[in-house]
Coordinates of N, CA, C and O in Angstrom, one line a residue:
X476 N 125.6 175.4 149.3 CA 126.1 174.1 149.6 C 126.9 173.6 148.4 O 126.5 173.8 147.2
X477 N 127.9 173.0 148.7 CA 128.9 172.6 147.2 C 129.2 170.9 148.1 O 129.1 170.5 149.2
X478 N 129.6 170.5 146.8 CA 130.5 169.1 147.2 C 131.5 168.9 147.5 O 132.2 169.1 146.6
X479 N 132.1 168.5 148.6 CA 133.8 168.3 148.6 C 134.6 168.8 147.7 O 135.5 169.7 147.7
X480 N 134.1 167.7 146.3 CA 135.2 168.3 145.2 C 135.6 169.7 144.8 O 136.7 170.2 144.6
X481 N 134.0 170.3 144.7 CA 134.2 171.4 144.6 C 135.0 172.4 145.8 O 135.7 173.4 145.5
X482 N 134.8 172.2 146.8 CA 135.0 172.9 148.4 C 136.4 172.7 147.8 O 136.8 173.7 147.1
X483 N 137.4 171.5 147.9 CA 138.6 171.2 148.2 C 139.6 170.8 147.2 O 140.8 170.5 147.5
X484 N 139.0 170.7 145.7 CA 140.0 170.3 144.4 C 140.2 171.7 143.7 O 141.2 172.0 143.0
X485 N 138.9 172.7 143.9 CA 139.3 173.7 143.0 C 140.0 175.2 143.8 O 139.5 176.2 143.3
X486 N 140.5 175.3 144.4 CA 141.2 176.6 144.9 C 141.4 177.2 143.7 O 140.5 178.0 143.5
X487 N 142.2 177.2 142.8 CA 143.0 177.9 141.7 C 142.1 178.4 140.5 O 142.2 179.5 139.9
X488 N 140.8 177.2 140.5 CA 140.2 178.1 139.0 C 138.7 178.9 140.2 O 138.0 179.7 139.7
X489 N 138.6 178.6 141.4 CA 137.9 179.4 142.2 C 138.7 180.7 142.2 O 137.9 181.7 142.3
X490 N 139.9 181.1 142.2 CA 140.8 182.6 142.1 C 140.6 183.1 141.1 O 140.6 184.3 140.9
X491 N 140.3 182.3 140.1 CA 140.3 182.8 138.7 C 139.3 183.4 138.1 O 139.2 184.4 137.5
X492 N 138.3 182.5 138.4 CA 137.2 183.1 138.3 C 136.5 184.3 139.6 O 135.5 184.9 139.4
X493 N 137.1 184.3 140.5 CA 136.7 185.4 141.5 C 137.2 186.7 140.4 O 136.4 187.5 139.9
X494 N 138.6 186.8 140.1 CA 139.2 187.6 139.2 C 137.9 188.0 137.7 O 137.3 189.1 137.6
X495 N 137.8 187.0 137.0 CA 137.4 187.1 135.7 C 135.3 187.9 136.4 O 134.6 188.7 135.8
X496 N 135.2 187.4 137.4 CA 133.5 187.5 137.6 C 132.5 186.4 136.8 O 132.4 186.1 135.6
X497 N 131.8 186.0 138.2 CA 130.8 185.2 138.4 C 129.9 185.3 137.0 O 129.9 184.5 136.1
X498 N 129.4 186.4 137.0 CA 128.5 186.7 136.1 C 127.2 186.7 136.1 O 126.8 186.5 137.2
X499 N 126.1 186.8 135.1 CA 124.5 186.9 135.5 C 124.6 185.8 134.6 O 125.4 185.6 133.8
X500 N 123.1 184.8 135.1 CA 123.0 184.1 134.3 C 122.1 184.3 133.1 O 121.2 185.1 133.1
X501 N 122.7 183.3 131.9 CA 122.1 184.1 130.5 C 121.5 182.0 129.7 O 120.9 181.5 128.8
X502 N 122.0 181.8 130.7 CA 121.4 180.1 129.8 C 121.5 179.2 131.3 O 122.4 179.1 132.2
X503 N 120.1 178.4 131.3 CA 120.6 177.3 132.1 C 119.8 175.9 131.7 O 118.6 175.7 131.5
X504 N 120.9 175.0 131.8 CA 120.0 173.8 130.8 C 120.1 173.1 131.9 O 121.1 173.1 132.7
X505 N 118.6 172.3 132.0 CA 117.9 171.1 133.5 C 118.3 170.1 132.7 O 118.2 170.2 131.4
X506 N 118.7 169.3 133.1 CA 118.2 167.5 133.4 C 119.5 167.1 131.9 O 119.1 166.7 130.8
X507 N 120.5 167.4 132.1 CA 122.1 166.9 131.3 C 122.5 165.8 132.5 O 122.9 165.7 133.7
X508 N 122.2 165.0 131.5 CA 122.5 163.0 132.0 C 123.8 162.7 131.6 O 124.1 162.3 130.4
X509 N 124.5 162.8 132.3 CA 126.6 162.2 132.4 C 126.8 161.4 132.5 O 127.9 160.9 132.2
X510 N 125.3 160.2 133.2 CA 125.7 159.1 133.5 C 126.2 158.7 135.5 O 126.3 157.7 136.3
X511 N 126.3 160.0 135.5 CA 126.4 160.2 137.2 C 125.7 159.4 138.0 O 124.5 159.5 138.0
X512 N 126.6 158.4 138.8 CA 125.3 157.7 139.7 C 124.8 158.8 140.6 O 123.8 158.2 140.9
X513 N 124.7 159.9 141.2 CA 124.0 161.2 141.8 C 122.8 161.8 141.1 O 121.8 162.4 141.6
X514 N 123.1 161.5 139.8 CA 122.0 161.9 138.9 C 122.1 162.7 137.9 O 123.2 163.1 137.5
X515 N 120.7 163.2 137.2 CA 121.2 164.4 136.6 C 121.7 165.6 137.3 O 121.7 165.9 138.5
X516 N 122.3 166.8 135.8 CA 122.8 167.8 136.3 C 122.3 169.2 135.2 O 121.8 169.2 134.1
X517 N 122.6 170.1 136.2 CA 122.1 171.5 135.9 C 123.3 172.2 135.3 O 124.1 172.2 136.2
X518 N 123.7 172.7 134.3 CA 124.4 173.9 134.1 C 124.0 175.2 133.8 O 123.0 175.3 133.2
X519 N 124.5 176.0 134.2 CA 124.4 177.5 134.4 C 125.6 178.3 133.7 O 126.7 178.4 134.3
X520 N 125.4 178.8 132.5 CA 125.9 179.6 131.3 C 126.1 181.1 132.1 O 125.4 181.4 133.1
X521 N 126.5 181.6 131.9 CA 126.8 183.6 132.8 C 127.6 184.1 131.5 O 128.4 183.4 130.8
X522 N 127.3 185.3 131.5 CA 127.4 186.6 130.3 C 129.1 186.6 130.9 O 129.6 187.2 129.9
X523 N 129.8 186.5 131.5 CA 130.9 186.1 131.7 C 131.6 184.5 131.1 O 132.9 184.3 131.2
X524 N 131.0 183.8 130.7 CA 132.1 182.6 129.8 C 131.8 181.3 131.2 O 132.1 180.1 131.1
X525 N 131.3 181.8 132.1 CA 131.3 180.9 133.0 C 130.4 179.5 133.5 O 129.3 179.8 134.0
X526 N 130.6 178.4 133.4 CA 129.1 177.3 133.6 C 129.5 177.0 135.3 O 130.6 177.0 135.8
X527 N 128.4 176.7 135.7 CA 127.8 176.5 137.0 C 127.7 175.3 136.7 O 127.0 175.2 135.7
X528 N 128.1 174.1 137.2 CA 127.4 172.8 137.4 C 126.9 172.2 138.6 O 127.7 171.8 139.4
X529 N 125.6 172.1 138.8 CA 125.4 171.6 139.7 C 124.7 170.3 139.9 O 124.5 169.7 138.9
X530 N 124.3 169.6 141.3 CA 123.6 168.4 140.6 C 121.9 168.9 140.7 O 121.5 169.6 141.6
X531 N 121.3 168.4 139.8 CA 119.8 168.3 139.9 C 119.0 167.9 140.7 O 117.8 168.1 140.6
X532 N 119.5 167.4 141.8 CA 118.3 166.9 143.0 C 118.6 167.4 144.1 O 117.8 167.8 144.9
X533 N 120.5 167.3 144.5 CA 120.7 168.2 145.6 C 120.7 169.5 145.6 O 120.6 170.3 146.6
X534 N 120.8 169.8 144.3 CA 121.3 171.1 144.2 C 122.7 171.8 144.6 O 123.0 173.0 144.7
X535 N 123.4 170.7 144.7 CA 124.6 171.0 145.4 C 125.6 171.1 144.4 O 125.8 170.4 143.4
X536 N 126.5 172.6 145.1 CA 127.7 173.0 143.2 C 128.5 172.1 143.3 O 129.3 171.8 144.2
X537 N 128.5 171.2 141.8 CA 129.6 170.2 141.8 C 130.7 170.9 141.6 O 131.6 170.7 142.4
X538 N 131.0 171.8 140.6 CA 132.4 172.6 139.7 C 131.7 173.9 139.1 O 130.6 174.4 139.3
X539 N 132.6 174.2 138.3 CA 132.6 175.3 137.7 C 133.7 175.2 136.6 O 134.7 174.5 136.7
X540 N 133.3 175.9 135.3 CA 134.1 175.4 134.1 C 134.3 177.2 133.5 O 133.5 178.1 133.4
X541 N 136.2 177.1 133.0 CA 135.6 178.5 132.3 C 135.5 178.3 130.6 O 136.5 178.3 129.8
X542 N 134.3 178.1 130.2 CA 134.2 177.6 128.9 C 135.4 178.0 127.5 O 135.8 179.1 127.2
X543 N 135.6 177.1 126.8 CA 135.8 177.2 125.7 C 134.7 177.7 124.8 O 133.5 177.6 125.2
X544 N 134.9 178.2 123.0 CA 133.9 178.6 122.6 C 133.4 177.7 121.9 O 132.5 178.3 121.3
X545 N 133.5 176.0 121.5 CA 132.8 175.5 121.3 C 132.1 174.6 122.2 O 131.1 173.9 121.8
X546 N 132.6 174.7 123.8 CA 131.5 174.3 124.9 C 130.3 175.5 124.7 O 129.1 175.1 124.6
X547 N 130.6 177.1 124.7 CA 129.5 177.2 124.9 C 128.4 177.2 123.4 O 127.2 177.4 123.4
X548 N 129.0 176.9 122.6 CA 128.3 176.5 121.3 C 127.6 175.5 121.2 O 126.6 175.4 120.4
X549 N 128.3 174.3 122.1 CA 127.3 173.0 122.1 C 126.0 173.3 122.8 O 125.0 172.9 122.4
X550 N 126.1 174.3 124.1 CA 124.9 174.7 124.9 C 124.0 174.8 124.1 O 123.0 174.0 124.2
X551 N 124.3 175.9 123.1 CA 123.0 176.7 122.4 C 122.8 175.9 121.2 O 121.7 176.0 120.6
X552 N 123.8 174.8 120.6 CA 122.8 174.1 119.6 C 122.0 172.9 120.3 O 121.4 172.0 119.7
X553 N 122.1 172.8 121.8 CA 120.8 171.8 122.2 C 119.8 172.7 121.7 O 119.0 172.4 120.8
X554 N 119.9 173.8 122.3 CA 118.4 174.7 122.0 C 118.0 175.2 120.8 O 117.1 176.0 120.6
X555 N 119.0 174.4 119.7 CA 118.7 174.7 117.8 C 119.4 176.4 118.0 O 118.9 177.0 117.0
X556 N 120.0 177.0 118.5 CA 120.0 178.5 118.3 C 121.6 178.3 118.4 O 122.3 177.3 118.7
X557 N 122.0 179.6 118.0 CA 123.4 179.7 117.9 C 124.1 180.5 118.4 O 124.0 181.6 117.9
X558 N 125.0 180.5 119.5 CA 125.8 181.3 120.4 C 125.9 182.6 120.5 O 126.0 183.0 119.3
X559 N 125.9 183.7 121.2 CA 126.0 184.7 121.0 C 127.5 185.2 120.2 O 128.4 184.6 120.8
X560 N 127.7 185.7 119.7 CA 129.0 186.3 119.3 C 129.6 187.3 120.3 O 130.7 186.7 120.5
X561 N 129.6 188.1 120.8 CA 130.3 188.4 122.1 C 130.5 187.3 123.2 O 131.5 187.3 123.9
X562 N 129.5 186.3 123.2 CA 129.6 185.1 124.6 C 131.2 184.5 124.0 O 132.3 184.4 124.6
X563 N 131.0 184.3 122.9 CA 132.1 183.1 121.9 C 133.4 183.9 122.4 O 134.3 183.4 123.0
X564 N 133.5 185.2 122.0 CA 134.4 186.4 121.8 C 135.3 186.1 123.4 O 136.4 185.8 123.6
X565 N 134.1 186.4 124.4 CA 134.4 186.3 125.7 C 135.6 185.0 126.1 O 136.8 185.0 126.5
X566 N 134.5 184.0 125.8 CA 135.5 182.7 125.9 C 136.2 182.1 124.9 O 136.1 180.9 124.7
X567 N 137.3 183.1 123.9 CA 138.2 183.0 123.2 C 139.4 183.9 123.9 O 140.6 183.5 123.8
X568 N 138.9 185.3 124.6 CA 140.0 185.5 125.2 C 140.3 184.8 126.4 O 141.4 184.7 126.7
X569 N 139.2 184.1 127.1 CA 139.6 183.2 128.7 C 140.6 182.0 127.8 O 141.4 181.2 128.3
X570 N 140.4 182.0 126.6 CA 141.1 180.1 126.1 C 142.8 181.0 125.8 O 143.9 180.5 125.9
X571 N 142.4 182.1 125.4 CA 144.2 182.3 124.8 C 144.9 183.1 126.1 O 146.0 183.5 126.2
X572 N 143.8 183.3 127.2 CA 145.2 183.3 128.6 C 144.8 182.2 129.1 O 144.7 182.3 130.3
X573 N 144.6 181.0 128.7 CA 144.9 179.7 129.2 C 143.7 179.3 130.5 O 143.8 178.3 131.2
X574 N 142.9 180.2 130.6 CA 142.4 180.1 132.1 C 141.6 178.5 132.1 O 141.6 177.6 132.9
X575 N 140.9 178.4 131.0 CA 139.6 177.2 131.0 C 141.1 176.0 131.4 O 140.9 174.9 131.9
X576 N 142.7 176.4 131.0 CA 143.1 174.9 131.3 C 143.2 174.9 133.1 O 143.9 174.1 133.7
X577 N 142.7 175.6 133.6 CA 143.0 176.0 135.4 C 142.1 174.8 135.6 O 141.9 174.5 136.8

């Protein structure tokens, strides 16, 4: 189940990422407060460069992001630890073919 936005704003970075692959998940952080009147939210990190966002109570996919390498560096210094170096690597080639601007 996804949200509208997600259903009907992202066609283009949904192709892109069908292209690049979903991926397994390798990080997922509970209860990231945006300030969303829906609530908190869930992201989902993939060995592919990819975050899953969803919301926290519905469970329903808001978006999908194809990270930059200091998005996914902020991930892992919530958790005091420090990014994998292939993860970074990954999402430096998605930033220099432009995809995270899709």
């Amino acid at each position: 189940m996804n949200t509208f936005h997600y259903d009907y704003e992202r066609n283009e970075r949904k192709a892109v990422i069908e292209h690049i692959g979903e991926g397994k998940p390798i990080l997922i952080m509970h209860d990231i407060d945006k300030g969303h009147p829906n609530g908190k939210e869930c992201h989902v990190i993939t060995d592919t460069g990819i975050v899953f966002i969803y919301n926290e109570n519905s469970k329903k996919l808001i978006t999908t992001l194809i990270a930059r390498p200091a998005q996914i560096q902020r991930y892992y210094t919530m958790i005091n630890e420090k990014a994998p170096a292939w993860l970074l690597t990954i999402a430096e080639n998605h930033t220099a073919l432009r995809y995270n601007q899709i």
